[in-house]
Short mmCIF file of C-alpha atoms and ligand atoms in Angstrom, two decimals:
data_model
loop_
_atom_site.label_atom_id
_atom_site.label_comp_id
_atom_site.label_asym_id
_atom_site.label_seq_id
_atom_site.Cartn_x
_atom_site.Cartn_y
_atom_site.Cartn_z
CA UNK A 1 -48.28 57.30 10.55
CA UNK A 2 -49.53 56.77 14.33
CA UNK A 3 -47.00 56.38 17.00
CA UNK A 4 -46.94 55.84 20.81
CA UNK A 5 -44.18 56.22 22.89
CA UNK A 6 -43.26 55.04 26.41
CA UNK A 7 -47.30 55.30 27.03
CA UNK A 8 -47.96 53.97 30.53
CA UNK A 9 -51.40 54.06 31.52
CA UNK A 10 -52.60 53.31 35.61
CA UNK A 11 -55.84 53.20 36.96
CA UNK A 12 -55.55 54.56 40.61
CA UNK A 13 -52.13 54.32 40.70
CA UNK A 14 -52.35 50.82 39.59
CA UNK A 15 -50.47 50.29 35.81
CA UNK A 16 -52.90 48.73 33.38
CA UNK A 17 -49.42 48.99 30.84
CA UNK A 18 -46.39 50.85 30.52
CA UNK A 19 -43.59 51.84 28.38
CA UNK A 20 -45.89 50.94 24.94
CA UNK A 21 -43.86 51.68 21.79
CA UNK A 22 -44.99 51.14 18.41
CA UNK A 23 -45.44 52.77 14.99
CA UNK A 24 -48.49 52.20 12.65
CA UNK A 25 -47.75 52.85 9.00
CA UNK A 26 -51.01 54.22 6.87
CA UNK A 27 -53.46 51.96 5.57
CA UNK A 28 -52.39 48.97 7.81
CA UNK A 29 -54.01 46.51 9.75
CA UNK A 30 -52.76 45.79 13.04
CA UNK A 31 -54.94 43.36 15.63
CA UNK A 32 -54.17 44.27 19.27
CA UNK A 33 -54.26 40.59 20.81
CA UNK A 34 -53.83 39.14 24.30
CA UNK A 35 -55.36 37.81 27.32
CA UNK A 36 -58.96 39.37 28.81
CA UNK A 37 -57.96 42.49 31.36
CA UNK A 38 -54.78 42.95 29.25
CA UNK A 39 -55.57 46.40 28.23
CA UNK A 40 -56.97 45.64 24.85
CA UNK A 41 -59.94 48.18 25.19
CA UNK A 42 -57.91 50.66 27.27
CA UNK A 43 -55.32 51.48 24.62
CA UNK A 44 -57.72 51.77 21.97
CA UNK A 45 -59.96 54.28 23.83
CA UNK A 46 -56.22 56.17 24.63
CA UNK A 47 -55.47 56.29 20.72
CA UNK A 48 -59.22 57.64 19.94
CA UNK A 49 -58.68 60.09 22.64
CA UNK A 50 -61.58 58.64 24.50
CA UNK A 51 -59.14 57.87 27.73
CA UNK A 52 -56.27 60.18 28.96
CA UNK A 53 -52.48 58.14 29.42
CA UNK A 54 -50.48 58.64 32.44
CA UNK A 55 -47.39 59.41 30.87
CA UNK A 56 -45.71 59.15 27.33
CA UNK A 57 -46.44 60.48 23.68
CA UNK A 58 -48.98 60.25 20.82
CA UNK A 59 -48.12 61.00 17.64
CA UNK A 60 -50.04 61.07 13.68
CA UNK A 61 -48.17 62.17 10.97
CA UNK A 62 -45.24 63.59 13.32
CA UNK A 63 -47.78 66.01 14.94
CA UNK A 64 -48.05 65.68 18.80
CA UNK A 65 -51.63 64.33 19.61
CA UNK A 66 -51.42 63.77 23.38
CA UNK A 67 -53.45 66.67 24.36
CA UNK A 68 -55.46 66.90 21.47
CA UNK A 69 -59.50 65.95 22.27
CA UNK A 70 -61.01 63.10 20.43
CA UNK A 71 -63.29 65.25 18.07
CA UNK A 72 -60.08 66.97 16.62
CA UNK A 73 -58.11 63.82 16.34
CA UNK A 74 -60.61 62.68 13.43
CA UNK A 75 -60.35 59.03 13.99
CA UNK A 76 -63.15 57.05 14.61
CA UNK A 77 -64.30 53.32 16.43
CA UNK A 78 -66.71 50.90 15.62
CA UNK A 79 -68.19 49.65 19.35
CA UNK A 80 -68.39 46.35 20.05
CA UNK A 81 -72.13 46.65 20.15
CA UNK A 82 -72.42 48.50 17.35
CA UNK A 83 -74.21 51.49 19.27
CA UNK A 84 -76.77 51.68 16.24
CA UNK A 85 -79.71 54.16 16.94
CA UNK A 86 -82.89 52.00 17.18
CA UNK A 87 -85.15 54.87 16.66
CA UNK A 88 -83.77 55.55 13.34
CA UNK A 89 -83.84 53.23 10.22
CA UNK A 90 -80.57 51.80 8.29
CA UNK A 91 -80.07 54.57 6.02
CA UNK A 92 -80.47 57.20 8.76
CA UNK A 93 -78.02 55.76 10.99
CA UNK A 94 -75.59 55.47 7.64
CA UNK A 95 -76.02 59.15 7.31
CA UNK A 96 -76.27 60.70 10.76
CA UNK A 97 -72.96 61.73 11.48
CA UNK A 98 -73.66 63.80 7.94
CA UNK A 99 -76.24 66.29 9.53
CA UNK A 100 -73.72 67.78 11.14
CA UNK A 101 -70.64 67.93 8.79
CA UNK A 102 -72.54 67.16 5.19
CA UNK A 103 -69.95 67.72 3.03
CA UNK A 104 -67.15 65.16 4.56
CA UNK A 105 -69.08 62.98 1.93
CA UNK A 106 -70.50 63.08 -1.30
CA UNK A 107 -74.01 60.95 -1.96
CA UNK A 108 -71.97 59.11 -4.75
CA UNK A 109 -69.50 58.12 -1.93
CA UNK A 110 -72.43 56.89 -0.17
CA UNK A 111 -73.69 55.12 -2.58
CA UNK A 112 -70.64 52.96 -2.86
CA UNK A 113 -70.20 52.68 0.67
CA UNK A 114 -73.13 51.24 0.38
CA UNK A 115 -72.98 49.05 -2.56
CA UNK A 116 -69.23 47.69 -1.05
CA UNK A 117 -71.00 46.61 2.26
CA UNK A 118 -74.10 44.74 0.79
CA UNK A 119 -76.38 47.11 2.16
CA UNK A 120 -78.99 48.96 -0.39
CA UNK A 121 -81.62 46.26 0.15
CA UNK A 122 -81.88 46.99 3.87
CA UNK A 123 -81.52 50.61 3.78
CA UNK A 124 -85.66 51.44 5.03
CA UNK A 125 -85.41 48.73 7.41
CA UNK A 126 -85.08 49.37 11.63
CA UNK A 127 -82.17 48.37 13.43
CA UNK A 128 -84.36 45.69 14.88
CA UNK A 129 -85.32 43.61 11.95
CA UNK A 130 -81.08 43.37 10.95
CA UNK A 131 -79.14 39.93 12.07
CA UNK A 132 -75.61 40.38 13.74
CA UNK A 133 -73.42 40.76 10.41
CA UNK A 134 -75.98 43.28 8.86
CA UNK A 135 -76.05 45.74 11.87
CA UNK A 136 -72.03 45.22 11.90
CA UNK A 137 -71.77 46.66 8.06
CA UNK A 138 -74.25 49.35 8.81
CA UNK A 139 -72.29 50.30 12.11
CA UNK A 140 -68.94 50.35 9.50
CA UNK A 141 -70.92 52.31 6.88
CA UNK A 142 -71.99 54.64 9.59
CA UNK A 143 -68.31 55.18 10.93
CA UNK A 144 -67.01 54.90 7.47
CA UNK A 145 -68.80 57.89 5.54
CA UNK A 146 -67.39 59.97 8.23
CA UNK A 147 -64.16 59.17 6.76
CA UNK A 148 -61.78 59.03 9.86
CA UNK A 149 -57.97 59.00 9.16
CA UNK A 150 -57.86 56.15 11.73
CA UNK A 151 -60.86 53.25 12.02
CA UNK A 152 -61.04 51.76 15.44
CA UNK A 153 -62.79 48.09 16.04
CA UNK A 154 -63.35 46.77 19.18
CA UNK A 155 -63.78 42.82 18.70
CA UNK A 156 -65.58 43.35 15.22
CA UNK A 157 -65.93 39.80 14.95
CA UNK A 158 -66.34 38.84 18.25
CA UNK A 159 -70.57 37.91 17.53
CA UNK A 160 -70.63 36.32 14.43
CA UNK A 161 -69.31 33.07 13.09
CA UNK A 162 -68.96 30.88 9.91
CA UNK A 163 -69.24 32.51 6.58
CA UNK A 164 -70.44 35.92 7.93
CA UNK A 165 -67.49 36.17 9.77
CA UNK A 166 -65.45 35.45 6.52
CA UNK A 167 -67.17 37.90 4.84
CA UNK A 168 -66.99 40.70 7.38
CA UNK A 169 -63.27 39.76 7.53
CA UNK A 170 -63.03 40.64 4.08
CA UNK A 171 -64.88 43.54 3.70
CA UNK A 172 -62.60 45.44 6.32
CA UNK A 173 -59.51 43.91 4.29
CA UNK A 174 -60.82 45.58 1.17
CA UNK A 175 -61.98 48.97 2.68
CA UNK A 176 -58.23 49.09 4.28
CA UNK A 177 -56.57 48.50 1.12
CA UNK A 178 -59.33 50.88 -1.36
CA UNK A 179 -59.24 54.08 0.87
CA UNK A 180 -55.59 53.09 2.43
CA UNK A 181 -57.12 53.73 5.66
CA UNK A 182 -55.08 52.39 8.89
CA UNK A 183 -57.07 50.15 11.25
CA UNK A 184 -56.87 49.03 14.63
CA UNK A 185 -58.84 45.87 15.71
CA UNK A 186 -58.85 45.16 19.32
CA UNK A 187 -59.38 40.89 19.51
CA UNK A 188 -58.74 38.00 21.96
CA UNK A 189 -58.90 35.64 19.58
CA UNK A 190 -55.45 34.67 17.23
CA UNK A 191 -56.85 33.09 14.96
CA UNK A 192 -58.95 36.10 14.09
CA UNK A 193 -55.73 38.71 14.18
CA UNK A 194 -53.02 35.85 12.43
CA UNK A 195 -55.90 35.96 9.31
CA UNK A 196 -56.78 39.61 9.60
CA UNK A 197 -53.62 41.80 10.23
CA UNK A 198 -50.57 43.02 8.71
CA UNK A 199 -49.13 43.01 12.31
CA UNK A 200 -50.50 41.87 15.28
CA UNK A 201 -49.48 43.40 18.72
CA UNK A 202 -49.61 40.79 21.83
CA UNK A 203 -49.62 42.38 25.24
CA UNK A 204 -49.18 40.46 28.18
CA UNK A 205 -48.47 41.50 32.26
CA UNK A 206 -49.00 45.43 31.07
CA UNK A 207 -45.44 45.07 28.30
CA UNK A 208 -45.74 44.52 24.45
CA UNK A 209 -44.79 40.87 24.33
CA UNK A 210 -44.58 40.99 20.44
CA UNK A 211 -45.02 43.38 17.45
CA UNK A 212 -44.89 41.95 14.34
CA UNK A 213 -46.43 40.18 11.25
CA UNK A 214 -48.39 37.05 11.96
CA UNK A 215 -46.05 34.57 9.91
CA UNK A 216 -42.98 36.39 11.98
CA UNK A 217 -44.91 35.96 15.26
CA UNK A 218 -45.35 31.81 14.13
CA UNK A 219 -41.90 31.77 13.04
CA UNK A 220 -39.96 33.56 16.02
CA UNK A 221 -42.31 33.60 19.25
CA UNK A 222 -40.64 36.21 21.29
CA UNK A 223 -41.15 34.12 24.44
CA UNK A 224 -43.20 31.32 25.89
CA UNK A 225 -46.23 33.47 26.37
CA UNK A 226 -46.55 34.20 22.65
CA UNK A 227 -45.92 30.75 21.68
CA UNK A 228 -48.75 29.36 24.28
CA UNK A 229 -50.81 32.15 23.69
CA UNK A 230 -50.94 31.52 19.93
CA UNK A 231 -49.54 28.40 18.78
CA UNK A 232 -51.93 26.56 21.50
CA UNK A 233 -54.91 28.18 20.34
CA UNK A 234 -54.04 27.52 16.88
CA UNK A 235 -53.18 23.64 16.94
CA UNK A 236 -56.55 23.15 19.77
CA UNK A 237 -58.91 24.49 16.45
CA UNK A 238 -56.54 22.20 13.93
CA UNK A 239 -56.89 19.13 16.22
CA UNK A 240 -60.46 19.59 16.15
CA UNK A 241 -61.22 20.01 12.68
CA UNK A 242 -58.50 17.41 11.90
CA UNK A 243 -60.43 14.99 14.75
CA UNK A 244 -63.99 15.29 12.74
CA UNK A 245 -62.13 13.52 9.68
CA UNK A 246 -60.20 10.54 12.25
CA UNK A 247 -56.77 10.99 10.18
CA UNK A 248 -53.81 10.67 11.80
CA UNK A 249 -51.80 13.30 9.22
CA UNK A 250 -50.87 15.54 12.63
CA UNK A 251 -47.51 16.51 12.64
CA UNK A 252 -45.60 16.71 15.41
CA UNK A 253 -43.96 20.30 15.10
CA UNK A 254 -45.65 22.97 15.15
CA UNK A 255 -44.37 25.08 12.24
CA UNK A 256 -45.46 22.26 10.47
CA UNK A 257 -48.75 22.08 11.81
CA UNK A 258 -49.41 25.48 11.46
CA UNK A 259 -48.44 25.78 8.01
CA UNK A 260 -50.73 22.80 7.11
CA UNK A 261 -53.72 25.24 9.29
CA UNK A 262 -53.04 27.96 7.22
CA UNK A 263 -55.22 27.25 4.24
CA UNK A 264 -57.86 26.38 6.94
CA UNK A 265 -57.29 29.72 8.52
CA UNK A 266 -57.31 31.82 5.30
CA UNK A 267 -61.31 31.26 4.82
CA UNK A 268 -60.97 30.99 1.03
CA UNK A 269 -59.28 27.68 0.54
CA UNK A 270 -61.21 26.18 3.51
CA UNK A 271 -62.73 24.20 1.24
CA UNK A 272 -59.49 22.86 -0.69
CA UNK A 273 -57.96 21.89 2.04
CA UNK A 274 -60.70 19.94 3.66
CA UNK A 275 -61.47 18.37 -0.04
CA UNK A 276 -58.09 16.79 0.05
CA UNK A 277 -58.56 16.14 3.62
CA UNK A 278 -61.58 13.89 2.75
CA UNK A 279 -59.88 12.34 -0.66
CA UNK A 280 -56.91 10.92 1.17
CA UNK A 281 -59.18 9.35 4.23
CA UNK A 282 -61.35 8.25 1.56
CA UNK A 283 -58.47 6.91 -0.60
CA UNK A 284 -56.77 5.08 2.85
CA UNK A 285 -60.57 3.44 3.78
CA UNK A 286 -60.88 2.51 0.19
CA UNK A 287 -57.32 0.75 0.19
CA UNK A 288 -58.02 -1.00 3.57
CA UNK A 289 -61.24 -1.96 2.54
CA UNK A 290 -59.67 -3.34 -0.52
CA UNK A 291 -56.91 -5.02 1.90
CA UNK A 292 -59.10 -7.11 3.57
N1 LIG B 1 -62.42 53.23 34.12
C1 LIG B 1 -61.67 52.32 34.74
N2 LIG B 1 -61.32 52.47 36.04
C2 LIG B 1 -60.54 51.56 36.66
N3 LIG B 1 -60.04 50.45 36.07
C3 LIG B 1 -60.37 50.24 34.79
C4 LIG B 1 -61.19 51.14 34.06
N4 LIG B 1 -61.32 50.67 32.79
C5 LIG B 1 -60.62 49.51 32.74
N5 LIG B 1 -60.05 49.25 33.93
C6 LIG B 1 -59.18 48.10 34.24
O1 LIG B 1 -58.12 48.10 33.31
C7 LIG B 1 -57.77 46.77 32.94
C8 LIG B 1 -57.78 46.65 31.44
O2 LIG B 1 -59.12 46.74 30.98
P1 LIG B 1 -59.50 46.61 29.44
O3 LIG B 1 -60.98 46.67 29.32
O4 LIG B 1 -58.72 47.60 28.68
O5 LIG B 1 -58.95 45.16 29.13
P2 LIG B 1 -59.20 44.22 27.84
O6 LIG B 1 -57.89 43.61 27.51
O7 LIG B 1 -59.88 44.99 26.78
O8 LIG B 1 -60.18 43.14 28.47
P3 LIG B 1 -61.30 42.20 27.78
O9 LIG B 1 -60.60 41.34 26.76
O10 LIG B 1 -61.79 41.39 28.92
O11 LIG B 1 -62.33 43.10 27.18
C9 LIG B 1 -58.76 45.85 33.66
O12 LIG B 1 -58.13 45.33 34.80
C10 LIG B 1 -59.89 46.77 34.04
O13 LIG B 1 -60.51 46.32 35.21
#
């Protein structure tokens, strides 16, 4: 388990955060969320040991971390531009961390690192000739053979859109859950940490405005902020998809309208729930039609 406590972090004197509480239980998901210049990035690089904290505690498995330098802490980030080495091709990259330490994986792990993340048919190809969502599963693989006890993602998701997005989404979902492995995703977008995470921390004005699970967070908003900062965000995206299809099914509350988002949030019934979408405008036009 990770834990912070009371960290307070300034910049010149000036306090990016403080007083930052919270416990990570292994082989969770947990989306730090909130507004740009929040801190996102900052507490992330603190946790991989990448950025000193001004005061308070770190803790993994009960044993003090504070002081301890990022190559002992053994966790590991995915940048948010990959960092990819362009001189060397896919499989290289996969396997460069392995020079040094060779046995932290076996080739058969490798290999199903590999097969899990869609990659064997571009493993002789450069950097260069990869879109967005391939160099994004080679920068995981990369990270991933390593096999750090804590994976770090700053905005993951943050270049990529439609289906890839879907599918990176659910690759780091099943990598969590096969290896149990805990995993921190720095985002600024909701919708991205309500479908993502097993808890989602908001921070807003340097204090933790909410830890907990998404359906808690859209259930009991702690304050105003989280319910602007999510439920807006949220029912703007529903509006629009809703608006392509000229219904007027938009409830009024916003439980209610979130719970009728959800399917539309949870990329696999996407589909469903704009099929039925489509049937009842269809139905309605047909009946009006009929009407007159
Ligand atoms: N090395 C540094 N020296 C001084 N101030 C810094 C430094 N790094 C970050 N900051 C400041 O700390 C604050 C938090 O920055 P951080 O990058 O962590 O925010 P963020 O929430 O990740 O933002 P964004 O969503 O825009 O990426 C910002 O005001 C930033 O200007």
């Amino acid at each position: 388990m990770l834990e912070l406590r009371n960290v307070t972090k300034k910049y010149d004197g000036k306090v990016i955060f403080e007083d930052i509480s919270l416990k990570v239980n292994k082989g969770e998901i947990v989306s730090i969320l909130g507004p740009s210049g929040c801190g996102k990035t900052t507490l992330l690089h603190i946790i991989l040991g990448l950025t000193d904290i001004s005061s308070g505690r770190l803790a993994y498995d009960k044993e003090d971390i504070t002081r301890v330098p990022m190559k002992h802490r053994g966790f590991n980030i995915v940048f948010q531009d990959y960092a990819l080495f362009p001189n060397l091709n896919v499989k290289q990259n996969i396997e460069y961390g392995l020079r040094n330490r060779p046995n932290v994986s076996t080739q058969a792990e490798v290999d199903e690192l590999v097969d899990l993340l869609e990659i064997k048919p571009h493993l002789n190809k450069r950097i260069s000739q990869l879109s967005g969502g391939q160099k994004q599963r080679v920068a995981l693989a990369r990270t991933l053979v390593m096999k750090p006890k804590i994976l770090l993602l700053d905005e993951p998701l943050s270049a990529l859109d439609g289906v890839i997005k879907e599918t990176i989404k659910a690759r780091i979902r099943e990598i969590a859950e096969r290896y149990e492995l805990t995993t921190l995703i720095v985002t600024h977008d909701p919708e991205e940490a309500m479908t993502l995470s097993d808890r989602i921390l908001l921070l807003s004005d340097g204090k933790v405005a909410q830890y907990a699970k998404p359906s808690e967070i859209i259930k009991n908003p702690a304050n105003d902020f989280v319910k602007s900062f999510i439920l807006n965000q949220l029912n703007i995206k529903r509006r629009n998809i809703l608006s392509l299809f000229e219904t007027d099914d938009a409830p009024a509350d916003p439980l209610e309208k979130y719970t009728q988002m959800r399917p539309v949030l949870d990329g696999s019934s996407v589909t469903e729930d704009i099929n039925s979408i489509i049937q009842r405008t269809a139905a309605k036009s047909i009946k009006d039609t009929s009407k007159g």
